[in-house]
mmCIF file of C-alpha atoms and ligand atoms in Angstrom:
data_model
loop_
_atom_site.group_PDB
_atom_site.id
_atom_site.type_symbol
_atom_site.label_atom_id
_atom_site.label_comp_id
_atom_site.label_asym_id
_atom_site.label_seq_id
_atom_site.Cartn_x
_atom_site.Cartn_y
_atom_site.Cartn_z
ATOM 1 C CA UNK A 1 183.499 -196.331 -47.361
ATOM 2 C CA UNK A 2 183.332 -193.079 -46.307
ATOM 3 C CA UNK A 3 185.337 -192.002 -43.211
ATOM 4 C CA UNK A 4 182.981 -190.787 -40.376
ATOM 5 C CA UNK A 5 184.632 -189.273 -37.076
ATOM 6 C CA UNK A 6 182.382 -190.458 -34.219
ATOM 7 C CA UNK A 7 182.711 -187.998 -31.008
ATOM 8 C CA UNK A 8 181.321 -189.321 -27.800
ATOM 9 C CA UNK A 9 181.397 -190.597 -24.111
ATOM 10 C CA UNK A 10 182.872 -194.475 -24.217
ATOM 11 C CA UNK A 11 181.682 -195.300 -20.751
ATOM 12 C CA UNK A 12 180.435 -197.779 -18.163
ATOM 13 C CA UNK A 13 176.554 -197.498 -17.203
ATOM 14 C CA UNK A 14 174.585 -199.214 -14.961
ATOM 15 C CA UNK A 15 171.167 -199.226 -15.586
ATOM 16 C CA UNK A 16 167.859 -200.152 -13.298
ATOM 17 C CA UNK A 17 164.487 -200.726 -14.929
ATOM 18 C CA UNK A 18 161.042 -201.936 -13.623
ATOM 19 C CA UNK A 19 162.035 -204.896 -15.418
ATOM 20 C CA UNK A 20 165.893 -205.616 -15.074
ATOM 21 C CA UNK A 21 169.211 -203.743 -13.213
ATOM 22 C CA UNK A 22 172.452 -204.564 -14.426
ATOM 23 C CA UNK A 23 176.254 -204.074 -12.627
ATOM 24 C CA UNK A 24 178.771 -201.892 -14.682
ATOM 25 C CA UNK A 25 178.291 -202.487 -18.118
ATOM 26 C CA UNK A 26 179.430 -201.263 -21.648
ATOM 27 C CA UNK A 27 177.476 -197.935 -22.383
ATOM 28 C CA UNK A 28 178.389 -194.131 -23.701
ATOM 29 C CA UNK A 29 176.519 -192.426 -26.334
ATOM 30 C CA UNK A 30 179.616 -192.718 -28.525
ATOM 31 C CA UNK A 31 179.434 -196.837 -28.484
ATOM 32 C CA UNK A 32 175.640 -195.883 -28.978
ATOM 33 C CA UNK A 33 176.671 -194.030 -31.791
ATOM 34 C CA UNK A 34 178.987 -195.982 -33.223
ATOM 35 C CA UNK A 35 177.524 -199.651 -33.456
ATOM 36 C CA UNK A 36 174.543 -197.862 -34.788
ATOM 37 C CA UNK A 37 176.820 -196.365 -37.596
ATOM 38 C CA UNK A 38 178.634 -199.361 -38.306
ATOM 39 C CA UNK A 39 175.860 -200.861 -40.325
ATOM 40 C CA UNK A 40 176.140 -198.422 -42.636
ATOM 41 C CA UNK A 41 180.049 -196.890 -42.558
ATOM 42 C CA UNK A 42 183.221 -196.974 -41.152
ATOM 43 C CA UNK A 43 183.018 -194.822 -38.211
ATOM 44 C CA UNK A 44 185.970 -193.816 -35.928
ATOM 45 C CA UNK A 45 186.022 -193.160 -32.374
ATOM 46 C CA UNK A 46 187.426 -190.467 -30.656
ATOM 47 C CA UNK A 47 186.744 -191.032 -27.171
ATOM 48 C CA UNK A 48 189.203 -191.596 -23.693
ATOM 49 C CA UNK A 49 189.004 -194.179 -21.215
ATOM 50 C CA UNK A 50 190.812 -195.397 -18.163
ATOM 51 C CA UNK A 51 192.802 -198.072 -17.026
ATOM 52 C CA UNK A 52 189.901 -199.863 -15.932
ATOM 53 C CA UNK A 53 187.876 -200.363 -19.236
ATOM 54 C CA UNK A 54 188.414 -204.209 -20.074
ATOM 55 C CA UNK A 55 190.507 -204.775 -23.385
ATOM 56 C CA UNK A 56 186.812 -206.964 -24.175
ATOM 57 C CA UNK A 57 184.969 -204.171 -24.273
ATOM 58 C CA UNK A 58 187.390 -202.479 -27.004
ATOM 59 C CA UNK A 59 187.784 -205.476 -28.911
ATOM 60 C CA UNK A 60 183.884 -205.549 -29.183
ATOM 61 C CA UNK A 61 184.187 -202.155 -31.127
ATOM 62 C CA UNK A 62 186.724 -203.543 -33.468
ATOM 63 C CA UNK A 63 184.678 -206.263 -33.868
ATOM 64 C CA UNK A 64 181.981 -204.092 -35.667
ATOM 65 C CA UNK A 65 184.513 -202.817 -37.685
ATOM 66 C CA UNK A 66 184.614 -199.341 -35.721
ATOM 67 C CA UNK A 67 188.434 -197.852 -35.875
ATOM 68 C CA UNK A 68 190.038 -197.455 -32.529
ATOM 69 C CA UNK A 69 192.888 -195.217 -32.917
ATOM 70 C CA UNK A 70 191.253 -192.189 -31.222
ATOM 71 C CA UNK A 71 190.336 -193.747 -28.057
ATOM 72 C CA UNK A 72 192.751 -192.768 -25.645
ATOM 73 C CA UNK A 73 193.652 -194.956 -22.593
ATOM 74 C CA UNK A 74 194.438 -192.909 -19.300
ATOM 75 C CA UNK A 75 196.245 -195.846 -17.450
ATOM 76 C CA UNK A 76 196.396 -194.183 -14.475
ATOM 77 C CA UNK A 77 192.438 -193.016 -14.472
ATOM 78 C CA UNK A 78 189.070 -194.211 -14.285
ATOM 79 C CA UNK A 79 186.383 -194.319 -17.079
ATOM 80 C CA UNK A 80 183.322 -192.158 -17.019
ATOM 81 C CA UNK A 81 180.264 -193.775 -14.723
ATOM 82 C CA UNK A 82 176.920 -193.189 -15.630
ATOM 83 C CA UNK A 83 173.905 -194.518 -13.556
ATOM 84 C CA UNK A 84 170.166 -193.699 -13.995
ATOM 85 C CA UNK A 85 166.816 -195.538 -13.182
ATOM 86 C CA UNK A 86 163.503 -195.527 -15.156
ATOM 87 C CA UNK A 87 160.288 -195.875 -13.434
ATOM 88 C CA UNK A 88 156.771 -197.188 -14.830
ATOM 89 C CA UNK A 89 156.184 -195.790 -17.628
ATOM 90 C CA UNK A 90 160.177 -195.631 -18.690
ATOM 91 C CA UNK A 91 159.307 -191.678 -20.191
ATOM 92 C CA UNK A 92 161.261 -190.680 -16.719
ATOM 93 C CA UNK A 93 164.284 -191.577 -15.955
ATOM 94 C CA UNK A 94 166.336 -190.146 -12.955
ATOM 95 C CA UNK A 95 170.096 -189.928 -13.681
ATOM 96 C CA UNK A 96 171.621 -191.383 -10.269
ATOM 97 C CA UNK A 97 175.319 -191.174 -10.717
ATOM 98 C CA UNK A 98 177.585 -189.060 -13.022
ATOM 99 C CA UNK A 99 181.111 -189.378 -12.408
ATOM 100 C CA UNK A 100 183.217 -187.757 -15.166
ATOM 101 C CA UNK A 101 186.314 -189.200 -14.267
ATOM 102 C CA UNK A 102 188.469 -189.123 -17.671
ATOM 103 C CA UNK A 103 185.991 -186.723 -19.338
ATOM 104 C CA UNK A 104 186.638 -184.154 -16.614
ATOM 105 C CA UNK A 105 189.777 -183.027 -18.780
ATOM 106 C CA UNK A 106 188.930 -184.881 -21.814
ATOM 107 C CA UNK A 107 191.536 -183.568 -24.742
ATOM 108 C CA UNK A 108 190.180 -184.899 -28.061
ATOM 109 C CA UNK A 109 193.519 -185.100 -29.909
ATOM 110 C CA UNK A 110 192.717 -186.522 -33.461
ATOM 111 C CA UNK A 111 195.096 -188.952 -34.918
ATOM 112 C CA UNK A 112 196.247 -188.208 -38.463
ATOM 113 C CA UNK A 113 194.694 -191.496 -39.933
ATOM 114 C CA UNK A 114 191.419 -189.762 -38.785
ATOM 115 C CA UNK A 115 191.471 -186.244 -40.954
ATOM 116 C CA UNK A 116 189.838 -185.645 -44.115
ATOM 117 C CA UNK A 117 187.162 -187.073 -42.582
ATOM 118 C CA UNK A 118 183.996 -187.267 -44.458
ATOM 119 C CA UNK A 119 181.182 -187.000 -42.053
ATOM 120 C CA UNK A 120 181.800 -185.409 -38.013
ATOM 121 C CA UNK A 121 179.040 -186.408 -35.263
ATOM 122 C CA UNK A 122 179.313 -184.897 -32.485
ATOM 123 C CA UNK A 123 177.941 -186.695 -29.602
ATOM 124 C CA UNK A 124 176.480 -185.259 -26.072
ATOM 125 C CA UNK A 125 179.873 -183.553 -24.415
ATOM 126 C CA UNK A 126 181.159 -180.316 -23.551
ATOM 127 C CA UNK A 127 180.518 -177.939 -26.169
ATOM 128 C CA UNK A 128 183.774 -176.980 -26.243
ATOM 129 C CA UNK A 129 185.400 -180.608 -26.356
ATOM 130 C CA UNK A 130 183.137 -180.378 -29.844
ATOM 131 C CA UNK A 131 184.211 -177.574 -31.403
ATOM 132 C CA UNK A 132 188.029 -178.640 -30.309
ATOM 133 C CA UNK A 133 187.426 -181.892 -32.419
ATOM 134 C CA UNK A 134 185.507 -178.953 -35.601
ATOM 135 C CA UNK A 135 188.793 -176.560 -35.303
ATOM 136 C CA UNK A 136 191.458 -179.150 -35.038
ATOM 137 C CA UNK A 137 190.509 -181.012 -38.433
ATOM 138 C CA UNK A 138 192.060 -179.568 -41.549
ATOM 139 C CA UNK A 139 189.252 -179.898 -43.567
ATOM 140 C CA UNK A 140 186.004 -179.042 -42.977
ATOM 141 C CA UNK A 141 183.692 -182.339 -43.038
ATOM 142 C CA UNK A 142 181.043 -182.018 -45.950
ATOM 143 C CA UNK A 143 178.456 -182.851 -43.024
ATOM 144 C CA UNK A 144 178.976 -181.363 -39.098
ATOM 145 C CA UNK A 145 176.266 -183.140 -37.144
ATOM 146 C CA UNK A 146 175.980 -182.202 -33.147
ATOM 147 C CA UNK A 147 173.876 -183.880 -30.169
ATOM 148 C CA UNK A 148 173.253 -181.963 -27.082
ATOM 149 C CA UNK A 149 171.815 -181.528 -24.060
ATOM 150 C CA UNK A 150 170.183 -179.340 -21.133
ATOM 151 C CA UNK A 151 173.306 -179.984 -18.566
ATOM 152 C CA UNK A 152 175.535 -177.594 -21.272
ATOM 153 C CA UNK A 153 172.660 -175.023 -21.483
ATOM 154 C CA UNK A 154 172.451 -174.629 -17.844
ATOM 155 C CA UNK A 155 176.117 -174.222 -17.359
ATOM 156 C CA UNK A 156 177.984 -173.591 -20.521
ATOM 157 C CA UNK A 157 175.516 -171.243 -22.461
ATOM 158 C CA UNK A 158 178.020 -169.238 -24.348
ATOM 159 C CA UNK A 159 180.110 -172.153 -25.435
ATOM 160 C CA UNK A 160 177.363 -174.174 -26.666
ATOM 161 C CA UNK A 161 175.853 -171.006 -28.799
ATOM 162 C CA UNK A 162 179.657 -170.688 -30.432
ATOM 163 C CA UNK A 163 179.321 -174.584 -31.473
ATOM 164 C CA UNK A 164 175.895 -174.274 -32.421
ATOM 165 C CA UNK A 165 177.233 -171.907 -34.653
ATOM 166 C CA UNK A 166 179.413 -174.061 -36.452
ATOM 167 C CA UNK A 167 177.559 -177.228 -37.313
ATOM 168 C CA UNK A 168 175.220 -177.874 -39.926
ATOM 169 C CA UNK A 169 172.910 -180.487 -38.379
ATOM 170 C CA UNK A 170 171.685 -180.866 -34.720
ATOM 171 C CA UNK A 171 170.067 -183.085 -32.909
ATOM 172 C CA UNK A 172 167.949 -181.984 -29.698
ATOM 173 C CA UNK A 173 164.964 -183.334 -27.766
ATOM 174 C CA UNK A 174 161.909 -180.866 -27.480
ATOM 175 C CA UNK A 175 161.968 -179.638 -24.117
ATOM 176 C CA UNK A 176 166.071 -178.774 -24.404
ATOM 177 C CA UNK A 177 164.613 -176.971 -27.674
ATOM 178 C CA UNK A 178 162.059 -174.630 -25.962
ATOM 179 C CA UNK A 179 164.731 -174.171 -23.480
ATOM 180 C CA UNK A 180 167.314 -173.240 -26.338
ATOM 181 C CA UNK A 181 165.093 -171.130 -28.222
ATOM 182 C CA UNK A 182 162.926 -169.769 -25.255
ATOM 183 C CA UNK A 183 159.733 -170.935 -27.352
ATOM 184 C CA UNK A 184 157.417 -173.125 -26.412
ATOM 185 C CA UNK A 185 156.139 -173.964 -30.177
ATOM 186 C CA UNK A 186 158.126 -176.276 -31.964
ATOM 187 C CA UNK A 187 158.172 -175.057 -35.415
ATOM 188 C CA UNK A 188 159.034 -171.626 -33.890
ATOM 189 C CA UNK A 189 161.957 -172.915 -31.459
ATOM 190 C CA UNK A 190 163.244 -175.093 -34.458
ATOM 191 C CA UNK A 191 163.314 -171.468 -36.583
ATOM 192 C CA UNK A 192 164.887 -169.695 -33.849
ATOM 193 C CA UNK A 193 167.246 -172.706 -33.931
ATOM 194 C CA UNK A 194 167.843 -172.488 -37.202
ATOM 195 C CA UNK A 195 169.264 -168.658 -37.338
ATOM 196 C CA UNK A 196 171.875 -169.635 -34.430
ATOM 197 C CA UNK A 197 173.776 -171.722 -37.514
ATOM 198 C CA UNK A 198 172.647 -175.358 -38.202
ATOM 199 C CA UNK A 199 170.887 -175.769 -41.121
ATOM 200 C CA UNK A 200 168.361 -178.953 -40.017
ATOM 201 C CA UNK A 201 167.235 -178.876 -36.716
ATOM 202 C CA UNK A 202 166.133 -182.043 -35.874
ATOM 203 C CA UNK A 203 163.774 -181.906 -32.409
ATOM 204 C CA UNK A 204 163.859 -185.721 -31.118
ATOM 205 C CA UNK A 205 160.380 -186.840 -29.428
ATOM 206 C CA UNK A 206 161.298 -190.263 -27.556
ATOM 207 C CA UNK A 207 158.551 -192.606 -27.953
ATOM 208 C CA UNK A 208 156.470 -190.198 -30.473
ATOM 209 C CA UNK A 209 159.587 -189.840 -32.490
ATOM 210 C CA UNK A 210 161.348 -186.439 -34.565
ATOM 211 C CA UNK A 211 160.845 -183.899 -36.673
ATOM 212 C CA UNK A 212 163.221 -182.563 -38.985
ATOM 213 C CA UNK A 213 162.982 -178.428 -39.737
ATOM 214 C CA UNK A 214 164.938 -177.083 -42.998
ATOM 215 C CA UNK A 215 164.162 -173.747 -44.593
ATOM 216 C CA UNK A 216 160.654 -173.922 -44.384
ATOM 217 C CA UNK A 217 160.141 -177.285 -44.914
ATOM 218 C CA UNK A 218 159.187 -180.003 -42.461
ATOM 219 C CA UNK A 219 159.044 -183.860 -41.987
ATOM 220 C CA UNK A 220 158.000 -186.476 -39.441
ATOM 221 C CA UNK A 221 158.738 -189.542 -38.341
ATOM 222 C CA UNK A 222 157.022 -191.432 -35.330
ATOM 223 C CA UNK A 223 158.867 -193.809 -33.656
ATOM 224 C CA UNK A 224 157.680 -197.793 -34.016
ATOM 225 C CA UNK A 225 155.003 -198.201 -31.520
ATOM 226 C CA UNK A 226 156.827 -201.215 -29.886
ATOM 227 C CA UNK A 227 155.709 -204.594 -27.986
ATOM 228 C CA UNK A 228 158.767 -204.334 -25.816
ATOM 229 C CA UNK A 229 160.356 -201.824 -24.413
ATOM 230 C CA UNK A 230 163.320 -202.557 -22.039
ATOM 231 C CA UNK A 231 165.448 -200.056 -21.328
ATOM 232 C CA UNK A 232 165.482 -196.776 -23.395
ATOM 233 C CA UNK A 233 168.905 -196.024 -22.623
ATOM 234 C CA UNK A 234 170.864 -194.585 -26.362
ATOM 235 C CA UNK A 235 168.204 -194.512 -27.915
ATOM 236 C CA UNK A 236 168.992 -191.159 -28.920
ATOM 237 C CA UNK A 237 172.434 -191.974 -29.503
ATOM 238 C CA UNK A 238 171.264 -194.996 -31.560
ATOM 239 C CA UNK A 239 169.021 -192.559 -33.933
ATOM 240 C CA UNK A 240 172.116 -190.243 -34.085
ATOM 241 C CA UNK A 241 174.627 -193.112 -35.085
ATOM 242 C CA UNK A 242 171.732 -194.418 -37.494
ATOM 243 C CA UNK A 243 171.273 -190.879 -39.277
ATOM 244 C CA UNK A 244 175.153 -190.245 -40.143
ATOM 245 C CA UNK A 245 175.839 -193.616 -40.398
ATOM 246 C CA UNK A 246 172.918 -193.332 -43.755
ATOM 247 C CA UNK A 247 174.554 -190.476 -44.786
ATOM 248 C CA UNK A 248 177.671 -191.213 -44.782
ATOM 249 C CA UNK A 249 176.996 -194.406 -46.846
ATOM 250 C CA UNK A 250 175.038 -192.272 -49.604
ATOM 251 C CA UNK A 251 177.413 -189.807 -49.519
ATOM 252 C CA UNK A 252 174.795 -187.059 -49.972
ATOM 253 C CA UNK A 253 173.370 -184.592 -47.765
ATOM 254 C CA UNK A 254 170.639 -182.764 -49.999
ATOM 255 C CA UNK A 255 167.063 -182.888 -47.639
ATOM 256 C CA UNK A 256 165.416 -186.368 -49.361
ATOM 257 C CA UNK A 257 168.630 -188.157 -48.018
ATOM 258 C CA UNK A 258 168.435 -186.104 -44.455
ATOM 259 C CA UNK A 259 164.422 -187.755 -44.605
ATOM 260 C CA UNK A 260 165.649 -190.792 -44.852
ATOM 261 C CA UNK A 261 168.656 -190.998 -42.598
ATOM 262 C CA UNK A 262 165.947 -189.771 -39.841
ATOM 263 C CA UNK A 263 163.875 -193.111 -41.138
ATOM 264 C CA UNK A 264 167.062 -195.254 -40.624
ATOM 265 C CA UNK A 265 168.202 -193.810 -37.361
ATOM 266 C CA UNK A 266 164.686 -193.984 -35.958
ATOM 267 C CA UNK A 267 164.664 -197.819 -37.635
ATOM 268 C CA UNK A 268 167.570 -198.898 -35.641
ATOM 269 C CA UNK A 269 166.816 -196.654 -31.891
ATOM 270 C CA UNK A 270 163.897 -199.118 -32.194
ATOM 271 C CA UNK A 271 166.123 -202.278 -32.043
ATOM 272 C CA UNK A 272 167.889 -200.423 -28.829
ATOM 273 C CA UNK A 273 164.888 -199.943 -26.745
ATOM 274 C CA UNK A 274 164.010 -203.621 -26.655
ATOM 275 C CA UNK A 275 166.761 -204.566 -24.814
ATOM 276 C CA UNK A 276 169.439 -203.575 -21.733
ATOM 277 C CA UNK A 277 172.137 -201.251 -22.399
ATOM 278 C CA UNK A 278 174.065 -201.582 -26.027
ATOM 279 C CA UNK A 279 171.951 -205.293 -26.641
ATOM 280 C CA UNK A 280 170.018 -204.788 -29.032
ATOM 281 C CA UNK A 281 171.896 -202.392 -31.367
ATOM 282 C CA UNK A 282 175.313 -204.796 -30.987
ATOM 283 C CA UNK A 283 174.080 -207.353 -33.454
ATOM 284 C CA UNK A 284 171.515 -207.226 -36.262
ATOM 285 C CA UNK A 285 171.155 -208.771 -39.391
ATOM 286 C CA UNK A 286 171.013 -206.570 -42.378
ATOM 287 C CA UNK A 287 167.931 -208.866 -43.109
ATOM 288 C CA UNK A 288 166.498 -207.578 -39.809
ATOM 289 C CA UNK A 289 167.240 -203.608 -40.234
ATOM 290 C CA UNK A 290 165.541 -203.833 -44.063
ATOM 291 C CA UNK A 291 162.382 -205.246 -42.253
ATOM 292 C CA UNK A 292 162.319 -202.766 -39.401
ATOM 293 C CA UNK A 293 162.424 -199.924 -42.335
ATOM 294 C CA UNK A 294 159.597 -201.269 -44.051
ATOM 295 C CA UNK A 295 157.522 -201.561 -41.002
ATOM 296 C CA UNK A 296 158.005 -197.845 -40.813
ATOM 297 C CA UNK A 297 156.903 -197.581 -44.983
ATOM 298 C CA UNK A 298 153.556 -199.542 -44.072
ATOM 299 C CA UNK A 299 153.246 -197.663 -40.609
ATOM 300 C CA UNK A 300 152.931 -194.233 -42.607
ATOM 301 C CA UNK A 301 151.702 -194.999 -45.995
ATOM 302 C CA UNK A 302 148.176 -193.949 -47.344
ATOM 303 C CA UNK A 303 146.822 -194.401 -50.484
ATOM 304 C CA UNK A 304 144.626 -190.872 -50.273
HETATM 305 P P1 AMP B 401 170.709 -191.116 -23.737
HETATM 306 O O1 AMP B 401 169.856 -192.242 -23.251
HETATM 307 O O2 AMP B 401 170.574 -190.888 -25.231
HETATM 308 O O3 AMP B 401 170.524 -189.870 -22.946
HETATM 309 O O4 AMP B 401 172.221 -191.547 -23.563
HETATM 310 C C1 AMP B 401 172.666 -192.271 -22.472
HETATM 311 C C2 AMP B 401 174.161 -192.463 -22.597
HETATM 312 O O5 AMP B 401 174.805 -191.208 -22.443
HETATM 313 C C3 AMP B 401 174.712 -193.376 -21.518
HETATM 314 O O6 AMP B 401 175.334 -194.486 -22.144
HETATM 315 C C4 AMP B 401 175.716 -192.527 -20.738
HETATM 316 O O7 AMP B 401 176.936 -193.193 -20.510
HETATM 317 C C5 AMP B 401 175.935 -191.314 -21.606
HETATM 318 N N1 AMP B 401 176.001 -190.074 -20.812
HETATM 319 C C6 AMP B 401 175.165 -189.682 -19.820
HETATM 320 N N2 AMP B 401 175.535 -188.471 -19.328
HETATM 321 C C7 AMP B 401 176.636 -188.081 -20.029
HETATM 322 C C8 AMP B 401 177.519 -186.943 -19.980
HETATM 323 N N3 AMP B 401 177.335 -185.929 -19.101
HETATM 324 N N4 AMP B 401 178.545 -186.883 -20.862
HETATM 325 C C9 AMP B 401 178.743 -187.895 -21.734
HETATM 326 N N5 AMP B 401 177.981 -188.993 -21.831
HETATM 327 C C10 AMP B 401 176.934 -189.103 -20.993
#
């Protein structure tokens, strides 16, 4: 299996919906990320936590076959807190608590067992934690992959233009692209995008789902319209775990794959969404992720 080094926030979230609230539970968009992956690769997270993060919690991630060795334990420190609450129609959703505890001076120190990585993804953090984790491999990755977000526009600008710059793939919802790009049409924020360094831009929809921009080529896929929809918490996480996870099992990054690996990441945020916090991405049946992918096949096929 190919080795894929899985950046991002291991955390505890507590999450109120119309439907549900939970206490402090499991959450980060790197345990998004990486029980999304694991279907499809070995991934291996580089994360910190504190003292306080239950040894259950951990063991869950070896459970799914997700390699450990870069999560660092700060004994003396707590883990990163995340709280939000979605209202009605669960497109808003009001962050309510962000305390960055261990991620204030998060150093991503990458163990040896984790270089010559294949595949990098880069989940939501500083942009400068990212490109740490980009300048301290020895070899480049054959696929740099990067998630981001308004907070590191609004106060890190610079920084996040100089990762930008280095990574081939990124992932980005559409109003944090017309904020990037200072365009308010897709296609033209994704070019503008595009000539900062990455060479997909993928622009994430929620519920209508994402587009994919390379050269001057373009594809779509919606999202599953859904029954259910619990808690969309990681979802984008979930698609970003999904897509490298793909790739990393193919082992090819040519713009078919990409296509796909935006099917399968979509495929499996779909599972998230239906239920609280990491739920319904912890435990699915291969069985279960084939049928989801061939609901999106019928959802999308014409015979024109
Ligand atoms: P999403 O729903 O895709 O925006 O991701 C939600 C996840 O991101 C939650 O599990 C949070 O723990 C995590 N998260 C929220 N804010 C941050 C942040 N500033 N840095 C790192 N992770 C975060």
């Amino acid at each position: 299996m190919k080795k894929t080094i899985i950046l991002g926030s291991v955390a505890f979230d507590a999450i109120e919906t119309p439907f549900e609230k939970t206490d402090k539970i499991i959450g980060g968009a790197g345990t998004y990320i990486c029980f999304a992956a694991s279907y499809f690769s070995k991934p291996h997270a580089l994360a910190v936590v504190g003292g306080d993060f239950p040894q259950e919690y951990i063991s869950k991630l070896e459970q799914k076959g997700i390699v450990i060795d870069g999560i660092q334990i700060k004994k003396q420190e707590k883990t990163f807190f995340w709280s939000g609450k979605y209202f009605d129609n669960m497109n808003q959703r009001e962050t309510l608590i962000t305390e960055l505890n261990v991620l204030e001076h998060f150093d991503p120190i990458v163990p040896d067992s984790y270089q010559n990585a294949d595949y990098l993804m880069l989940g939501n953090l500083s942009p400068i934690v990212q490109r740490q984790v980009i300048e301290r491999l020895t070899k480049r990755p054959k696929l740099i992959v990067m998630d981001t977000m308004n907070f590191w526009m609004d106060i890190l600008f610079d920084e996040l233009l100089q990762t930008i710059a280095l990574v081939d793939v990124i992932t980005i919802n559409d109003e944090e692209a017309r904020q990037l790009s200072g365009e308010y049409s897709i296609p033209k924020a994704a070019q503008k995008i595009m000539a900062m360094g990455p060479k997909y831009v993928i622009i994430k929809k929620g519920e209508h789902g994402a587009i994919v921009f390379y050269k001057n080529k373009t594809f779509y896929a919606p999202a599953l319209p859904l029954e259910t929809v619990i808690d969309p918490t990681g979802a984008g996480d979930t698609f970003a775990g999904g897509f490298i996870g793909y790739i990393a099992q193919q082992d090819k990054t040519d713009f078919e794959t990409i296509k796909n690996a935006i099917v399968v990441g979509s495929a499996l945020a779909s599972f998230t969404v239906e239920q609280m916090g990491t739920q319904g991405i912890e435990n699915r049946t291969q069985t279960e992720i084939n049928e989801r992918i061939a609901a999106f096949k019928t959802l999308t096929s014409y015979t024109l």
